[in-house]
Amino acid sequence: MPRLLIPVEALPGETRVAATPDTVKKFLSLGCSVVVERGAGCSSGYLDQAYTDVGAELASPRDPGAWGQADLVLCVQAPAPEMLSSMKRQAVVAGLLSPYSNGSLASSLQAGGLSAMALELLPRISRAQSADALSSQANIAGYKAVLLASSALDRYF
């Protein structure tokens, strides 16, 4: 049974979380066990209770034990090198990893015998659309831009 870890995002200002309670529920239905760090979803509006209600386990943030047991870490931004060093060999890190501008990430992954999937490098084609993180984020940003502009406008449109 694969063990997934959803960490608290460490980058200042990052308000996204790698998995919602609905996503966790889907992973659990596929036979995975899911561990969510306490507070991982708070900045996105998801309380810890929502994750435990669907069956996830909670762990303390940056708990080396939770990181060491994970087969897959789902993150938004690249984890800190010290967290990667506590992972078991052959584990996988998946997220928006900025591999071309993050040389220390490549070194940490190689030193730990880890694999990674940089989701921003997935092809932006129809077949991969369900996994295309950039298009979905751009769609949301565009929608919000219109909402913000309409609220600043001095008349109804």
Coordinates of C-alpha atoms in Angstrom, one line a residue:
M1 CA 0.0 0.0 0.0
P2 CA 1.7 3.2 -1.1
R3 CA 2.0 5.9 1.6
L4 CA 1.5 9.5 0.5
L5 CA 2.5 12.6 2.5
I6 CA 1.0 16.0 2.0
P7 CA 3.3 18.5 3.7
V8 CA 2.8 22.1 4.9
E9 CA 4.1 24.4 2.2
A10 CA 7.2 26.2 3.5
L11 CA 7.6 29.0 1.0
P12 CA 6.4 32.3 2.4
G13 CA 3.2 33.4 0.8
E14 CA 2.3 30.0 -0.6
T15 CA -1.4 29.5 0.2
R16 CA -2.0 26.4 -1.9
V17 CA -2.1 22.8 -0.7
A18 CA -1.2 19.7 -2.8
A19 CA -4.3 17.8 -1.9
T20 CA -7.8 18.7 -0.8
P21 CA -9.9 16.4 1.5
D22 CA -11.7 15.3 -1.7
T23 CA -8.4 14.4 -3.4
V24 CA -7.3 12.5 -0.2
K25 CA -10.6 10.6 -0.3
K26 CA -9.8 9.5 -3.9
F27 CA -6.3 8.3 -3.0
L28 CA -7.7 6.3 0.0
S29 CA -10.3 4.7 -2.3
L30 CA -7.4 3.6 -4.6
G31 CA -5.7 1.8 -1.6
C32 CA -3.2 4.4 -0.6
S33 CA -2.6 5.5 2.9
V34 CA -2.4 9.3 3.3
V35 CA -0.6 11.4 5.9
V36 CA -1.3 15.1 6.0
E37 CA 0.9 17.4 8.1
R38 CA -1.1 19.4 10.6
G39 CA -2.0 22.8 9.2
A40 CA -1.2 21.8 5.6
G41 CA -4.6 23.0 4.3
C42 CA -5.3 25.9 6.6
S43 CA -4.1 28.6 4.3
S44 CA -6.3 27.1 1.6
G45 CA -9.4 26.9 3.8
Y46 CA -9.2 23.2 4.8
L47 CA -9.0 22.4 8.4
D48 CA -7.2 19.3 9.8
Q49 CA -10.6 17.8 10.8
A50 CA -11.7 17.8 7.1
Y51 CA -8.7 15.5 6.3
T52 CA -9.3 13.2 9.3
D53 CA -13.0 13.0 8.5
V54 CA -12.2 11.4 5.1
G55 CA -9.6 9.0 6.7
A56 CA -6.2 10.7 6.5
E57 CA -3.7 10.5 9.3
L58 CA -2.2 13.7 10.7
A59 CA 1.5 14.2 11.4
S60 CA 3.4 17.1 13.0
P61 CA 4.9 19.4 10.4
R62 CA 8.5 18.5 9.3
D63 CA 8.3 15.2 11.2
P64 CA 11.3 13.1 9.9
G65 CA 9.4 9.9 10.7
A66 CA 6.5 10.9 8.5
W67 CA 8.9 11.9 5.7
G68 CA 10.9 8.7 6.1
Q69 CA 7.9 6.5 5.7
A70 CA 6.4 8.3 2.6
D71 CA 6.6 6.6 -0.8
L72 CA 5.3 9.7 -2.5
V73 CA 5.4 13.3 -1.3
L74 CA 2.8 15.5 -3.1
C75 CA 3.8 19.2 -2.7
V76 CA 3.1 22.5 -4.4
Q77 CA 6.7 23.9 -4.1
A78 CA 9.9 22.0 -3.7
P79 CA 10.5 20.7 -0.2
A80 CA 13.5 21.9 1.9
P81 CA 16.7 19.8 1.3
E82 CA 16.7 18.7 5.0
M83 CA 13.3 17.2 4.5
L84 CA 14.4 15.3 1.4
S85 CA 17.4 13.9 3.3
S86 CA 15.0 12.2 5.7
M87 CA 13.1 10.4 2.9
K88 CA 13.7 6.7 2.1
R89 CA 15.5 5.7 -1.0
Q90 CA 13.4 5.3 -4.2
A91 CA 10.6 7.6 -2.9
V92 CA 9.1 10.1 -5.2
V93 CA 8.5 13.8 -4.9
A94 CA 5.8 15.4 -7.2
G95 CA 5.0 19.1 -7.4
L96 CA 5.9 22.4 -9.1
L97 CA 9.7 21.9 -8.5
S98 CA 11.3 24.5 -10.8
P99 CA 14.1 22.0 -11.8
Y100 CA 16.0 24.4 -14.1
S101 CA 16.4 27.0 -11.5
N102 CA 16.9 24.8 -8.5
G103 CA 20.3 23.1 -8.6
S104 CA 20.3 22.2 -4.9
L105 CA 17.1 20.2 -5.4
A106 CA 18.7 18.0 -8.0
S107 CA 21.7 17.4 -5.7
S108 CA 19.4 16.6 -2.8
L109 CA 17.3 14.2 -4.9
Q110 CA 20.4 12.4 -6.3
A111 CA 22.1 12.2 -2.8
G112 CA 18.9 10.6 -1.4
G113 CA 18.3 8.2 -4.3
L114 CA 14.9 9.9 -4.9
S115 CA 12.9 10.4 -8.0
A116 CA 10.9 13.6 -8.9
M117 CA 8.1 14.7 -11.2
A118 CA 8.1 18.4 -12.0
L119 CA 4.5 18.9 -12.9
E120 CA 5.1 22.2 -14.7
L121 CA 7.1 20.2 -17.3
L122 CA 4.2 18.0 -18.3
P123 CA 3.3 18.6 -21.9
R124 CA 0.5 21.0 -22.4
I125 CA -1.5 18.8 -24.8
S126 CA -5.0 17.5 -24.7
R127 CA -4.0 14.0 -23.5
A128 CA -2.2 15.4 -20.5
Q129 CA -4.8 18.2 -19.7
S130 CA -6.1 16.5 -16.5
A131 CA -2.5 16.7 -15.1
D132 CA -1.6 20.1 -16.5
A133 CA -1.0 22.2 -13.4
L134 CA -0.1 25.4 -15.3
S135 CA -3.2 25.7 -17.4
S136 CA -5.5 25.1 -14.5
Q137 CA -3.7 27.7 -12.3
A138 CA -3.7 30.2 -15.2
N139 CA -7.4 29.7 -15.7
I140 CA -8.1 30.4 -12.0
A141 CA -5.8 33.4 -12.0
G142 CA -7.6 34.9 -15.1
Y143 CA -11.0 34.4 -13.5
K144 CA -9.9 36.0 -10.3
A145 CA -8.4 38.9 -12.2
V146 CA -11.8 39.7 -13.8
L147 CA -13.5 39.5 -10.3
L148 CA -10.9 41.9 -8.8
A149 CA -11.2 44.3 -11.7
S150 CA -15.0 44.3 -11.5
S151 CA -14.9 45.1 -7.8
A152 CA -12.6 48.0 -8.4
L153 CA -14.8 49.4 -11.2
D154 CA -17.1 52.3 -10.2
R155 CA -20.1 51.0 -12.1
Y156 CA -21.9 47.7 -12.8
F157 CA -21.0 45.7 -15.9

